[in-house]
Structure formats: C-alpha cells, structure tokens
Amino acid sequence: MSEQFDVVVVGGGNAGFSAAHSAVEQGATVLLLEKASADAAGGNSFYTAGAFRFAFDSIDDIADLLEPDERHANSVVPAYPRRAFADDMRRVTDGRCDPMLTEVLVSRSTDTVRWLAGKGIRWRLLYERQAYLSGGEWVFSGGLFVGTVDGGKGLIARHTEAALREGVEIRYGAEVTALHLADAAERGVSYRDAAGAEHRIRAGAVVLSAGGFEADPKRRAKHLGEGWDRALVRGTPTNTGEVLDLALAAGAAAHGDWGSCHSVAWDADASPTGGDRELTNQLTRQSYPIGIVVNADGARFVDEGADFRNYTYAKYGRDILHQPRGRAFQLFDAKTRPLLRKEEYDSWPIAGARADSLSELAERLGIDADGLRRTVSEFNESIVDNPFDPAVKDGRAARVSPPKSNWAQALDTAPYYGYAVGCGITFTFGGVRVDESAQVLGTDGKPIDGLYAAGEMVGGLFAGNYPGGSGLTSGAVFGRLAGASAGRARS
Ligand SMILES: Cc1cc2nc3c(=O)[nH]c(=O)nc-3n(C[C@H](O)[C@H](O)[C@H](O)COP(=O)(O)OP(=O)(O)OC[C@H]3O[C@@H](n4cnc5c(N)ncnc54)[C@H](O)[C@@H]3O)c2cc1C
C-alpha cells in the first residue's frame, strides 16, 4: 500500500523547509522525508552561521526585521542594492553564473527573507563576523550583514517549529532511494526507513532538496578531481549525491560547474567525515585577511587581502588542498591576534600554537623554519606606508609575490600565533537545471512534470567561487518557488 500526499519534499535543510512552508500556503498536504535521524537533522543548513546575503537600498528598509541591539545607533551598514548583488555574483564567478537564475536569486532575495521572518525566523546584524570597530563605529562591509539568531541551529529549530505548526509531516531516518515520474498517476518516491523497510509514497509533485555530493569521497574524486577525496567535510555527512544521480537518471539536465565547489580554511584536526554539531561553523578559520598564510615550506601561495573575506574564502580551500600535505598555516602576531574572530580562534580544541619567536612557531607547527624566515622578512620589508584599517579596503599592500593587496601588517611582534588549516569542503556547485519557477528541466529542455528542485541541488548559480551568504538565500528563494509551484501543480 502506498500513501498519498499532495507534495513530497526530499531533504530537510533550509531549502526543503522553505519548500514545505510554501507548498502549505497553496493548501497542499506535505510530507518531508529526511535521511538523517532527528538528532542529526537539518542538513548543512544546521551547521551554518545563518548568514543571508540579500539586497536592500537602505538599512532602514529592513530595520524592522532586526532584533534590538544597543550597537545599532553606532553602526554603519552600507546599502546593498540589487545591482551590487548581481555584480558580485558575476564578478566572483568570472561571469559563469546563469543570468536567469541570478536574476531570480537577487530580485527575490529581500522579499524571501521577509517571508521567512513571517514563518518565525529571527534576524540580527552579524557584528562578530561582518564588522570591525573603526573610528568608534561598527563598520560593516562585504555585502553580507544579516543572519539568523542562533545561526544555523536557530534557523533549523524555527523552520521545524513552523513546519510542524503548519501540519507538515516530517519523517526522519527516511532515505529516498527512487523517484517515480514516468506516470502521473503513480508519481512519487520510494524511501528506506531506519529499520531498512522500503516505503512507497504517491504525490502530485516532488521537490528535491537533498543537497550536493560533498560528503561522498568517491563522487568528489570523480567530479572535482584528484585529491578531493581527502577534503574535510564541514557539514552534514548525509549529502552524498544519490538524489542528484536519481534526478539525472530520470532525465533531468545537469547544469552548472560540476568540477568546482565551495571550500574553505578549516581546522586541520577536524573530522574528515562530517562537521561537529556543537561547534558547527566555529571550526572555520576566516581571519586570514589580516595575517599571512604559508604552506609547510614556509611559502605564501595566495593574496590573503585580495578582497573582503566574503569574496575569497570559498575558493581558498582549493588552494590549501593543493599545498604539500594538504595543509596551510595562518600566522598572526601580538598586534593582529586581538582582531581575530573570537568564536573561531578562541574556540577549543584548535590546531594552533603560540610561540615567542617565529622559528619556535615553525617548529611547533611543522613549517620549514628557514623558508618561513625568508618569507616573513621579504613580506615585512615590502609593505607600503598606508594606514591599516580592517573595515575598508585600505590599500596597505605588501608588494611581494604573491602580493597581499590590503591589510598587510608586518609579522614582527611576539608572541606569534599560528593555526593549521586543511581544505574544508562546504558544498558542490554542480546540480540540475531548473526554470524560473524551480521546475526541473529535462535534457530535451522541457520541464519534467511534477519535479522541482531547490538549494544545493540547483546547478548554475555558482562556479569556482561564491559570494558568502548566498547559499542560504538561494535555498530559501528557490525552495519557496519550488514549494509554491509544486503546491499549485499537485492536481
Ligand atoms: C559549516 C558551514 C557553514 C555555512 N555557513 C553558511 C552561511 O552562513 N550562509 C550561507 O548562505 N551558507 C552557508 N553554508 C552553506 C549552506 O549550508 C548551504 O548552501 C545550504 O544550507 C544548503 O541548503 P540545502 O537545504 O540545499 O541543503 P542541506 O541543508 O544540506 O539539506 C539537505 C538535506 O537533504 C538530506 N538528504 C540527502 N540525501 C537524502 C536522501 N537520499 N533522502 C532524504 N534526504 C536526503 C540531507 O540529510 C540534508 O538534511 C555553510 C555550510 C557549512 C557546512
């Protein structure tokens, strides 16, 4: 016997919950199937900092969404118009973002954040991640200013409460193993429960929101290339790509850049197989723009100050992966250490060391001491005489190779601090092709009846790099569209 729902949603992260809320708004009965158990649920979305990138012409336009904070009166939050968001997408992807999908993402971003607020998601300015105190004011930069209260944990908790309130049925430990799309009367999915029993669900429409293939070493090596099987998985271990494969086998067109992904500097001692549900995003190490990054030979290999962190962090994981031993070391001194993000660099355990000299630091971290000495002296001597200001692109460059374009500070004041990082993979960029209503398109370019996709499963938005905070916005925007379309299409 199979059960019948109007809409079945596959995967319970931010995209899946957004789709579920939206389908309910259309009057649909909704079943959400989540592969992980209840205590491991929420997908990658659970592990996030909850940062959402969205467009607005003035902070006053969204001030009503924000939780009160005594720092508000003393904060400078620049406008982030749609055009700036679209330009950022094009710039960081080298023009490879799909124009139609980008337009949908950008134009629906603000309204969707407001819609989520209506579902109970709470918002705040991200002082500790996106602002520096400059001239007595909190100055925000990098186009990403707002996030959810309690980060990803808060986001998933509020999503889950809202879904249950709306009457969405959630089944955990339910791994979707087949899609049935050929016959409208039989449309639906099969899933295996935690005890291994198989179930068949009939549904008017199916929304796929089961993430990418970032947690599967074999699929990573196949699509991303040599070495990626050794990356450290930052988030959920359950995004292993089988639902992407099911969609492709059902005739969905692949879209976007299957050969690249979002990957970052991540604590070198972190588990390779999945994130830590307590520490979540705290294992990331994102204050590198104010220090230097070297490999085990003591050599620098990226421009740490090329741009605001939000525009470089998601591609530098790849550079770390390709260094000797797949490791790198972020170095700071007594001057810069107080500027590091507390939640990341003051958390415990941490793969780091403190020393009174650079040679001692090198020895503790396993860096070639002579190489490091040469790198640091060349770096220190090449810094231009501009004032240091982490809140703006200060042009305080180090004219070495590779250059450091902003925020160069001589590494010369003991004690010295070093943090060992590996490549933490966040999510993959390749996915299926959808239209502007989030309906999946087939290899023949035609919509596949009753099939929708959202979140990481949507290919074409990101390639090679990514503007920070766009993943959650994409999941919410396309999840909302997918749910609405699926809810309307159910009969
Ligand atoms: C540590 C970390 C920090 C991040 N910080 C941010 C941030 O601050 N801002 C931002 O925008 N992005 C951030 N991201 C990226 C962000 O997590 C993703 O872009 C977004 O959460 C993807 O949402 P999703 O719903 O598509 O996928 P997910 O949230 O991963 O949900 C997919 C769900 O599908 C389930 N699933 C998989 N296979 C099956 C199956 N066969 N059957 C049933 N269910 C299945 C999974 O178990 C999972 O729960 C971060 C990611 C990580 C890992």
Coordinates of C-alpha atoms and ligand atoms in Angstrom, one line a residue:
M1 CA 0.0 0.0 0.0
S2 CA 1.4 3.4 -0.9
E3 CA 0.4 6.6 1.0
Q4 CA -0.7 9.7 -0.9
F5 CA 0.4 13.4 -0.3
D6 CA 0.0 16.4 -2.5
V7 CA 3.7 17.3 -2.2
V8 CA 6.7 15.3 -1.1
V9 CA 9.8 17.2 -0.2
V10 CA 13.1 15.2 -0.2
G11 CA 15.6 16.6 2.3
G12 CA 15.1 18.8 5.4
G13 CA 17.5 21.6 5.2
N14 CA 16.7 25.3 4.7
A15 CA 15.6 24.7 1.0
G16 CA 13.4 21.8 1.9
F17 CA 11.7 23.6 4.8
S18 CA 11.2 26.7 2.7
A19 CA 9.6 24.5 0.0
A20 CA 7.4 22.8 2.6
H21 CA 6.1 26.1 4.0
S22 CA 5.4 27.4 0.6
A23 CA 3.5 24.3 -0.6
V24 CA 1.3 24.5 2.6
E25 CA 0.5 28.1 1.6
Q26 CA -1.0 26.6 -1.6
G27 CA -3.2 24.3 0.5
A28 CA -1.2 21.2 -0.1
T29 CA -0.7 18.3 2.2
V30 CA 3.1 17.9 2.6
L31 CA 5.4 15.1 3.6
L32 CA 9.1 15.9 4.2
L33 CA 11.5 13.0 4.1
E34 CA 14.8 13.5 5.8
K35 CA 17.6 10.9 5.5
A36 CA 19.2 11.8 8.8
S37 CA 17.9 10.8 12.2
A38 CA 16.1 13.6 14.2
D39 CA 19.2 14.3 16.3
A40 CA 21.4 14.7 13.2
A41 CA 18.9 16.6 11.0
G42 CA 18.9 20.0 9.4
G43 CA 21.5 19.2 6.7
N44 CA 24.3 21.7 6.0
S45 CA 21.9 24.4 7.0
F46 CA 22.2 23.4 10.7
Y47 CA 26.0 23.9 10.6
T48 CA 25.8 27.4 9.1
A49 CA 26.5 30.8 10.7
G50 CA 23.0 31.6 9.4
A51 CA 24.4 34.5 7.3
F52 CA 22.0 35.5 4.5
R53 CA 23.0 37.8 1.6
F54 CA 20.2 39.9 0.3
A55 CA 19.6 43.2 -1.4
F56 CA 18.3 46.5 0.1
D57 CA 18.6 50.1 -0.8
S58 CA 18.9 51.3 2.8
I59 CA 19.3 49.6 6.1
D60 CA 16.1 51.4 7.1
D61 CA 14.2 49.2 4.7
I62 CA 14.9 46.2 6.8
A63 CA 15.4 47.7 10.2
D64 CA 12.0 46.3 11.4
L65 CA 13.3 42.8 10.9
L66 CA 16.3 43.1 13.2
E67 CA 16.4 42.1 16.9
P68 CA 17.1 45.1 19.1
D69 CA 20.8 45.7 19.8
E70 CA 22.3 48.7 21.6
R71 CA 25.1 48.9 18.9
H72 CA 22.6 49.8 16.2
A73 CA 22.9 53.5 16.7
N74 CA 26.6 53.3 16.4
S75 CA 26.7 51.2 13.2
V76 CA 27.5 51.9 9.6
V77 CA 25.7 49.4 7.3
P78 CA 26.1 50.3 3.6
A79 CA 23.3 49.8 1.1
Y80 CA 23.5 46.7 -0.9
P81 CA 21.3 47.3 -4.0
R82 CA 20.2 44.5 -6.3
R83 CA 22.7 45.7 -8.8
A84 CA 25.6 45.2 -6.4
F85 CA 24.5 41.7 -5.5
A86 CA 24.2 40.8 -9.2
D87 CA 27.6 42.4 -9.9
D88 CA 29.1 40.4 -7.1
M89 CA 27.7 37.1 -8.5
R90 CA 29.1 37.9 -11.9
R91 CA 32.5 39.1 -10.6
V92 CA 33.3 36.2 -8.2
T93 CA 32.1 33.5 -10.7
D94 CA 34.0 35.1 -13.6
G95 CA 30.8 35.6 -15.4
R96 CA 29.8 32.0 -15.2
C97 CA 26.6 32.4 -13.1
D98 CA 23.4 31.6 -15.0
P99 CA 21.9 35.0 -15.7
M100 CA 18.3 33.9 -15.3
L101 CA 18.9 32.1 -12.0
T102 CA 21.0 35.0 -10.8
E103 CA 18.2 37.5 -11.6
V104 CA 15.7 35.3 -9.7
L105 CA 18.1 34.9 -6.7
V106 CA 18.8 38.6 -6.5
S107 CA 15.3 40.0 -7.2
R108 CA 13.5 37.6 -4.8
S109 CA 16.2 37.8 -2.0
T110 CA 14.8 40.5 0.2
D111 CA 11.2 39.6 -0.1
T112 CA 12.1 36.0 0.8
V113 CA 14.0 37.0 3.9
R114 CA 10.9 39.0 5.0
W115 CA 8.7 35.9 4.2
L116 CA 10.9 33.8 6.4
A117 CA 10.5 36.3 9.2
G118 CA 6.8 35.7 8.8
K119 CA 7.4 32.0 9.4
G120 CA 9.2 32.8 12.7
I121 CA 12.9 33.1 11.6
R122 CA 14.6 35.8 13.6
W123 CA 17.3 38.2 12.3
R124 CA 20.2 40.2 13.6
L125 CA 23.2 42.2 12.4
L126 CA 26.3 40.0 12.4
Y127 CA 28.6 42.2 14.4
E128 CA 31.1 39.5 15.3
R129 CA 31.6 38.2 11.8
Q130 CA 31.0 41.1 9.4
A131 CA 32.0 44.3 11.1
Y132 CA 35.1 45.9 12.6
L133 CA 35.2 48.8 15.1
S134 CA 36.7 51.7 13.1
G135 CA 36.8 55.3 14.4
G136 CA 34.4 54.3 17.2
E137 CA 31.8 52.9 14.8
W138 CA 30.9 49.4 13.8
V139 CA 31.6 49.4 10.1
F140 CA 30.1 46.6 8.0
S141 CA 31.5 45.5 4.7
G142 CA 31.4 42.8 2.0
G143 CA 27.7 42.8 1.2
L144 CA 26.7 40.5 4.0
F145 CA 25.4 41.9 7.1
V146 CA 22.4 40.0 8.5
G147 CA 22.0 36.5 9.8
T148 CA 19.6 34.4 11.9
V149 CA 19.5 34.4 15.6
D150 CA 21.5 31.4 16.9
G151 CA 22.9 30.8 13.5
G152 CA 22.1 27.5 11.7
K153 CA 20.8 25.9 14.9
G154 CA 18.3 28.7 15.3
L155 CA 17.3 28.6 11.7
I156 CA 16.5 24.9 11.7
A157 CA 14.8 25.0 15.0
R158 CA 12.5 27.8 13.8
H159 CA 11.9 26.1 10.4
T160 CA 11.0 22.8 12.1
E161 CA 8.6 24.5 14.6
A162 CA 6.9 26.4 11.7
A163 CA 6.6 23.2 9.6
L164 CA 5.0 21.2 12.4
R165 CA 2.7 24.1 13.2
E166 CA 1.6 24.2 9.6
G167 CA 0.8 20.5 9.6
V168 CA 3.8 19.3 7.5
E169 CA 4.5 15.6 8.3
I170 CA 8.3 15.1 8.9
R171 CA 9.8 11.6 8.7
Y172 CA 13.4 11.3 9.9
G173 CA 15.7 8.4 9.0
A174 CA 13.9 8.3 5.6
E175 CA 16.4 7.9 2.8
V176 CA 14.8 8.4 -0.6
T177 CA 16.0 5.6 -2.9
A178 CA 13.9 6.0 -6.1
L179 CA 11.9 8.6 -8.0
H180 CA 8.7 7.6 -9.9
L181 CA 8.0 10.2 -12.5
A182 CA 7.0 8.4 -15.7
D183 CA 3.3 8.0 -14.9
A184 CA 1.5 11.0 -13.4
A185 CA -1.0 8.7 -11.6
E186 CA 2.0 6.8 -9.9
R187 CA 4.2 9.8 -9.4
G188 CA 6.2 9.9 -6.1
V189 CA 9.2 8.4 -4.4
S190 CA 10.4 5.3 -2.5
Y191 CA 12.3 5.6 0.7
R192 CA 14.0 3.3 3.1
D193 CA 13.4 3.8 6.8
A194 CA 16.0 3.5 9.6
A195 CA 15.0 -0.2 10.1
G196 CA 15.6 -0.9 6.4
A197 CA 12.0 -1.2 5.4
E198 CA 11.0 0.2 2.0
H199 CA 8.1 2.5 1.6
R200 CA 6.3 4.0 -1.5
I201 CA 4.8 7.5 -1.4
R202 CA 2.5 8.8 -4.2
A203 CA 2.5 12.6 -4.6
G204 CA 1.2 15.1 -7.1
A205 CA 4.6 16.8 -7.1
V206 CA 8.1 16.1 -5.8
V207 CA 10.5 18.7 -4.6
L208 CA 14.2 17.7 -4.5
S209 CA 16.3 19.5 -1.8
A210 CA 18.7 16.8 -0.8
G211 CA 22.0 18.8 -1.1
G212 CA 25.0 18.1 -3.2
F213 CA 27.6 15.3 -3.2
E214 CA 30.2 17.0 -0.9
A215 CA 30.1 14.2 1.7
D216 CA 30.8 11.4 -0.7
P217 CA 34.6 11.0 -1.3
K218 CA 34.1 8.8 -4.4
R219 CA 31.8 11.3 -6.1
R220 CA 34.1 14.1 -5.1
A221 CA 37.1 12.5 -6.7
K222 CA 35.0 11.7 -9.8
H223 CA 33.7 15.2 -10.4
L224 CA 36.1 17.5 -8.6
G225 CA 39.3 15.6 -9.4
E226 CA 42.4 14.1 -7.7
G227 CA 42.8 14.9 -4.0
W228 CA 39.3 15.9 -3.3
D229 CA 38.5 12.6 -1.6
R230 CA 40.8 13.9 1.1
A231 CA 39.0 17.1 1.8
L232 CA 37.4 17.6 5.3
V233 CA 33.6 17.6 5.3
R234 CA 32.4 20.7 7.1
G235 CA 28.7 19.9 7.4
T236 CA 26.3 17.0 7.2
P237 CA 27.7 13.6 6.3
T238 CA 24.4 12.8 4.6
N239 CA 24.7 14.9 1.5
T240 CA 26.2 12.2 -0.7
G241 CA 24.7 12.9 -4.1
E242 CA 22.4 9.9 -4.6
V243 CA 19.4 12.1 -5.2
L244 CA 21.3 14.1 -7.8
D245 CA 22.1 10.8 -9.6
L246 CA 18.4 9.8 -9.3
A247 CA 17.3 13.1 -10.9
L248 CA 19.8 12.7 -13.8
A249 CA 18.8 9.1 -14.3
A250 CA 15.2 10.4 -14.6
G251 CA 16.1 12.7 -17.4
A252 CA 17.0 15.9 -15.6
A253 CA 19.6 18.1 -17.3
A254 CA 22.8 18.7 -15.5
H255 CA 23.7 22.3 -15.1
G256 CA 26.5 24.5 -13.7
D257 CA 30.0 23.8 -12.7
W258 CA 30.3 20.1 -11.6
G259 CA 34.1 20.5 -11.3
S260 CA 34.2 23.1 -8.5
C261 CA 32.8 23.6 -5.1
H262 CA 32.7 25.8 -2.1
S263 CA 35.7 25.0 0.2
V264 CA 37.4 27.0 2.9
A265 CA 40.2 27.1 5.5
W266 CA 39.1 24.6 8.2
D267 CA 40.7 23.4 11.4
A268 CA 43.3 20.8 10.2
D269 CA 42.5 18.4 13.0
A270 CA 38.7 18.4 12.3
S271 CA 37.0 15.1 11.4
P272 CA 37.2 14.4 7.7
T273 CA 33.8 12.8 7.5
G274 CA 31.4 15.5 8.8
G275 CA 31.0 18.6 11.0
D276 CA 30.8 18.9 14.7
R277 CA 27.2 19.6 15.8
E278 CA 28.3 21.5 18.9
L279 CA 31.0 23.7 17.3
T280 CA 29.4 23.8 13.8
N281 CA 30.9 26.8 11.9
Q282 CA 33.4 27.6 14.7
L283 CA 35.9 25.2 13.1
T284 CA 36.3 27.6 10.2
R285 CA 39.3 30.0 10.2
Q286 CA 38.3 33.1 8.4
S287 CA 40.5 35.9 9.8
Y288 CA 43.3 35.2 7.3
P289 CA 42.9 38.6 5.5
I290 CA 44.7 40.3 8.4
G291 CA 47.5 37.8 8.7
I292 CA 49.6 35.7 6.3
V293 CA 49.1 32.2 5.1
V294 CA 52.0 29.9 4.4
N295 CA 52.5 26.2 3.5
A296 CA 54.8 23.6 5.1
D297 CA 57.7 25.1 3.1
G298 CA 57.1 28.4 4.7
A299 CA 56.0 29.9 1.4
R300 CA 52.9 32.1 0.8
F301 CA 50.6 31.0 -2.0
V302 CA 47.5 33.3 -2.1
D303 CA 46.8 37.0 -1.8
E304 CA 45.2 37.0 1.6
G305 CA 44.0 40.6 1.2
A306 CA 42.7 40.3 -2.4
D307 CA 39.2 41.3 -1.3
F308 CA 36.9 41.3 1.6
R309 CA 36.9 37.8 3.1
N310 CA 33.3 37.1 1.8
Y311 CA 34.6 37.1 -1.7
T312 CA 37.8 35.0 -1.3
Y313 CA 37.2 32.5 1.5
A314 CA 35.1 30.0 -0.6
K315 CA 37.9 29.4 -3.2
Y316 CA 40.9 29.4 -0.9
G317 CA 40.1 25.9 0.4
R318 CA 41.0 24.6 -3.1
D319 CA 44.4 26.3 -2.9
I320 CA 45.1 24.8 0.6
L321 CA 44.2 21.3 -0.7
H322 CA 46.9 21.5 -3.3
Q323 CA 49.7 22.5 -0.9
P324 CA 52.2 20.0 0.5
R325 CA 50.4 17.6 2.9
G326 CA 47.2 19.4 2.0
R327 CA 47.8 21.9 4.9
A328 CA 48.4 25.6 5.4
F329 CA 49.2 27.8 8.4
Q330 CA 47.6 31.1 9.2
L331 CA 50.1 33.3 11.0
F332 CA 49.4 36.4 13.2
D333 CA 51.3 38.3 15.9
A334 CA 50.6 40.2 19.0
K335 CA 49.2 43.2 17.0
T336 CA 46.7 41.2 14.9
R337 CA 45.7 38.4 17.3
P338 CA 43.1 40.6 19.1
L339 CA 41.4 41.2 15.8
L340 CA 40.7 37.5 15.1
R341 CA 37.1 36.3 15.2
K342 CA 36.6 35.2 18.7
E343 CA 34.1 32.4 18.0
E344 CA 36.6 30.7 15.7
Y345 CA 40.1 31.4 17.1
D346 CA 39.2 31.3 20.8
S347 CA 37.2 28.0 20.5
W348 CA 38.6 24.7 21.7
P349 CA 40.0 22.3 20.6
I350 CA 42.0 24.1 17.9
A351 CA 45.0 23.1 15.8
G352 CA 47.2 26.0 16.7
A353 CA 50.3 27.1 18.5
R354 CA 51.7 30.2 20.2
A355 CA 55.4 31.0 20.5
D356 CA 57.8 33.8 21.4
S357 CA 59.8 33.5 18.1
L358 CA 59.0 32.7 14.5
S359 CA 61.4 29.8 14.5
E360 CA 59.8 28.2 17.6
L361 CA 56.4 28.7 16.0
A362 CA 57.7 27.0 12.8
E363 CA 59.0 24.1 14.8
R364 CA 55.7 23.6 16.7
L365 CA 53.6 23.7 13.6
G366 CA 55.9 21.7 11.3
I367 CA 56.8 24.5 9.0
D368 CA 60.3 24.8 7.4
A369 CA 61.9 27.5 9.6
D370 CA 64.4 28.8 7.0
G371 CA 61.6 29.1 4.4
L372 CA 59.4 30.9 6.9
R373 CA 62.1 33.3 7.9
R374 CA 62.8 34.3 4.3
T375 CA 59.1 34.7 3.5
V376 CA 58.4 36.9 6.6
S377 CA 61.4 39.1 6.1
E378 CA 60.6 39.7 2.4
F379 CA 57.0 40.3 3.3
N380 CA 57.7 42.7 6.2
E381 CA 60.1 44.8 4.0
S382 CA 57.7 45.2 1.1
I383 CA 54.7 46.8 3.0
V384 CA 53.6 50.2 1.7
D385 CA 53.0 53.0 4.1
N386 CA 49.2 53.2 4.2
P387 CA 47.2 53.3 7.5
F388 CA 45.9 49.9 8.5
D389 CA 42.1 49.7 8.6
P390 CA 40.4 46.2 8.5
A391 CA 36.9 47.8 8.0
V392 CA 37.7 49.1 4.5
K393 CA 40.0 48.0 1.6
D394 CA 42.9 50.0 3.0
G395 CA 45.4 49.5 0.1
R396 CA 48.0 48.7 2.7
A397 CA 49.7 46.2 0.4
A398 CA 52.8 44.0 0.5
R399 CA 54.4 44.2 -2.8
V400 CA 55.8 40.6 -3.0
S401 CA 54.8 37.5 -5.0
P402 CA 52.1 36.7 -4.5
P403 CA 51.1 40.2 -3.4
K404 CA 49.0 41.0 -0.4
S405 CA 46.7 43.7 -1.7
N406 CA 45.2 45.0 1.6
W407 CA 45.6 44.8 5.3
A408 CA 49.4 43.9 5.3
Q409 CA 50.9 44.1 8.7
A410 CA 54.5 43.2 9.5
L411 CA 54.8 40.0 11.4
D412 CA 57.2 41.2 13.9
T413 CA 55.8 41.4 17.4
A414 CA 55.9 38.5 19.8
P415 CA 54.1 36.4 20.8
Y416 CA 53.4 34.8 17.4
Y417 CA 50.3 32.7 16.7
G418 CA 49.8 30.0 14.0
Y419 CA 46.8 28.0 13.1
A420 CA 47.0 24.8 11.0
V421 CA 44.2 24.5 8.4
G422 CA 43.1 22.0 5.8
C423 CA 40.6 22.2 3.0
G424 CA 37.0 22.0 4.4
I425 CA 34.5 21.3 1.7
T426 CA 31.2 23.0 2.1
F427 CA 29.0 22.2 -0.9
T428 CA 29.3 21.3 -4.5
F429 CA 28.2 23.7 -7.3
G430 CA 27.0 21.3 -10.0
G431 CA 23.3 20.4 -10.0
V432 CA 20.2 20.1 -12.1
R433 CA 18.8 22.7 -14.4
V434 CA 15.6 24.5 -13.2
D435 CA 13.5 27.2 -14.8
E436 CA 12.4 30.4 -13.0
S437 CA 9.6 28.5 -11.2
A438 CA 12.2 26.0 -9.9
Q439 CA 10.8 23.2 -12.1
V440 CA 13.4 20.8 -13.2
L441 CA 14.2 20.8 -16.9
G442 CA 15.0 17.6 -18.9
T443 CA 17.9 17.1 -21.2
D444 CA 15.4 18.0 -24.0
G445 CA 15.0 21.4 -22.4
K446 CA 11.4 20.7 -21.5
P447 CA 10.0 20.9 -17.9
I448 CA 9.7 17.5 -16.2
D449 CA 6.1 17.2 -15.0
G450 CA 5.8 17.3 -11.2
L451 CA 9.5 17.7 -10.5
Y452 CA 11.1 20.7 -8.7
A453 CA 14.5 21.4 -7.1
A454 CA 16.0 23.8 -4.7
G455 CA 19.1 24.6 -2.7
E456 CA 22.4 22.9 -3.4
M457 CA 20.7 20.7 -5.9
V458 CA 20.2 23.6 -8.3
G459 CA 23.1 23.9 -10.6
G460 CA 24.2 27.1 -12.4
L461 CA 24.4 29.8 -9.8
F462 CA 28.0 29.4 -8.5
A463 CA 31.2 28.4 -10.3
G464 CA 34.7 28.4 -9.0
N465 CA 33.8 30.9 -6.2
Y466 CA 30.8 32.3 -4.4
P467 CA 29.8 35.4 -2.5
G468 CA 29.4 34.5 1.2
G469 CA 25.9 34.1 2.5
S470 CA 24.3 33.3 -0.9
G471 CA 23.7 29.6 -0.3
L472 CA 21.0 30.1 2.4
T473 CA 19.4 32.8 0.3
S474 CA 19.4 30.5 -2.7
G475 CA 17.9 27.7 -0.7
A476 CA 15.1 29.9 0.6
V477 CA 14.4 31.7 -2.7
F478 CA 14.3 28.5 -4.9
G479 CA 12.7 26.5 -2.1
R480 CA 9.9 28.9 -1.8
L481 CA 9.4 28.9 -5.5
A482 CA 9.6 25.1 -5.8
G483 CA 7.1 24.7 -3.0
A484 CA 4.6 27.2 -4.5
S485 CA 4.9 25.6 -7.9
A486 CA 4.6 22.1 -6.6
G487 CA 1.7 23.1 -4.4
R488 CA -0.1 24.5 -7.4
A489 CA 0.8 21.6 -9.7
R490 CA -0.4 18.9 -7.4
S491 CA -3.7 18.1 -9.1
Ligands
LIG1 C1 29.9 24.9 8.3 C2 29.0 25.5 7.2 C3 28.7 26.9 7.3 C4 28.0 27.5 6.4 N1 27.6 28.8 6.6 C5 26.8 29.4 5.7 C6 26.2 30.7 5.9 O1 26.4 31.3 7.0 N2 25.5 31.3 5.0 C7 25.1 30.6 3.8 O2 24.4 31.2 3.0 N3 25.6 29.3 3.6 C8 26.4 28.7 4.5 N4 26.7 27.4 4.3 C9 26.3 26.8 3.0 C10 24.8 26.3 3.3 O3 24.8 25.4 4.3 C11 24.1 25.7 2.1 O4 24.3 26.5 1.0 C12 22.7 25.5 2.4 O5 22.5 25.1 3.7 C13 22.1 24.4 1.6 O6 20.8 24.1 1.9 P1 20.0 22.9 1.4 O7 18.7 22.9 2.0 O8 20.1 22.9 -0.1 O9 20.9 21.6 1.8 P2 21.0 21.0 3.3 O10 20.8 22.0 4.4 O11 22.3 20.3 3.3 O12 19.8 19.9 3.3 C14 19.9 18.8 2.5 C15 19.2 17.6 3.3 O13 18.9 16.6 2.4 C16 19.1 15.4 3.1 N5 19.3 14.2 2.2 C17 20.3 13.9 1.5 N6 20.1 12.8 0.8 C18 18.9 12.4 1.0 C19 18.0 11.3 0.7 N7 18.5 10.3 -0.2 N8 16.8 11.2 1.1 C20 16.3 12.1 2.0 N9 17.0 13.2 2.4 C21 18.3 13.3 1.9 C22 20.3 15.6 4.0 O14 20.3 14.7 5.1 C23 20.1 17.1 4.4 O15 19.4 17.1 5.6 C24 27.5 26.8 5.2 C25 27.8 25.4 5.1 C26 28.5 24.8 6.1 C27 28.7 23.3 6.0

